[in-house]
Structure formats: C-alpha cells, structure tokens
Phi, psi and omega in degrees: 000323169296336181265003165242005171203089171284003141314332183288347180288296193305345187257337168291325197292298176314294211289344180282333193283285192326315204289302167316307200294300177310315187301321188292000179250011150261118203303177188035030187237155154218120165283099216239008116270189184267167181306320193303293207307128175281002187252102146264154179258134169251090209248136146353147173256327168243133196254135183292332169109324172288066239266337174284332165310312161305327178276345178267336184293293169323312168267322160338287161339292181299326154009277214283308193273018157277335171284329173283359209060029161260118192263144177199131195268145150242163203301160191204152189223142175295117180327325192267358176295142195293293222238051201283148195303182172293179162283173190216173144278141183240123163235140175234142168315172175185099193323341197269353197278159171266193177272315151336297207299290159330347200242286235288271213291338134280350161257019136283329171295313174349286180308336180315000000 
C-alpha cells in the first residue's frame, strides 16, 4: 500500500497532529498520548478520584458523540493488570480523513 501511495505517511502525521491539536482544546478533556501516535488517549482533565466513576463519565462521552455521528471507542483493561493506565476515550486518526472529515468529528466530540 505504500509502494503504491506514498502520500499516506505524511497525510496521517498531519491528520494526527490536527486531530491532537483540536483535541486538547477541549475543556474538561486531556491528551495523554503522544503527537506522533494516530491511537490518542483522551482521560477526564480532572479525575473524580474514582475510576469507575471516570469510567462511566468517559462512556457517557462516547455516547454522546455516536448521537453526533462520531464513533469512539474507550480504552478498556484487564481488571488484573498490576498498572493499569487511567481510563481513557481512544480516538484514531487516519490518512482517509479530510480536513472536513477531522472539523466535523471534533465538534461531535465537542458537543458531547
């Protein structure tokens, strides 16, 4: 697929950078991975102290914005891992995306 569109590294990195950049401007949100990565983590910006509670927060969220036409997924872990991250929202990037595509789908998270 690369040998036949070499365009696709760099239009994912852009759309990951854009995608980051939007995200982090949404209040009560944080982006808890790094820019480079097309898999962002999206964690609560103030945490309840509670983690199921966050977690319920968190799908609420995901919810909100599959009524808005946004699909999101949230990150989810084995009860038994020693060091499990905080929860999260997972949203990924995608070289197929437009710049549309990218506006549109922050502001169904937005609305969330």
């Amino acid at each position: 697929m690369l040998e036949s569109d070499p365009s696709i590294v760099p239009t994912l990195k852009r759309n990951t950078q854009r995608l980051h950049a939007g995200l982090k401007k949404i209040n009560g949100l944080a982006v808890t991975s790094d820019v480079i990565s097309p898999a962002i983590h999206v964690a609560l910006a103030k945490s309840s102290g509670n983690r199921e509670e966050d977690e319920d927060k968190l799908q609420a969220i995901v919810n909100k914005a599959l009524d808005n036409g946004v699909l999101l997924t949230r990150a989810k872990y084995v009860e038994a891992e020693k060091f499990r991250p905080p929860p999260s929202i997972r949203v990924c990037a995608s070289s197929a995306f437009s710049d549309e595509d990218i506006d549109q789908a922050l502001k169904g998270i937005q609305k969330a």
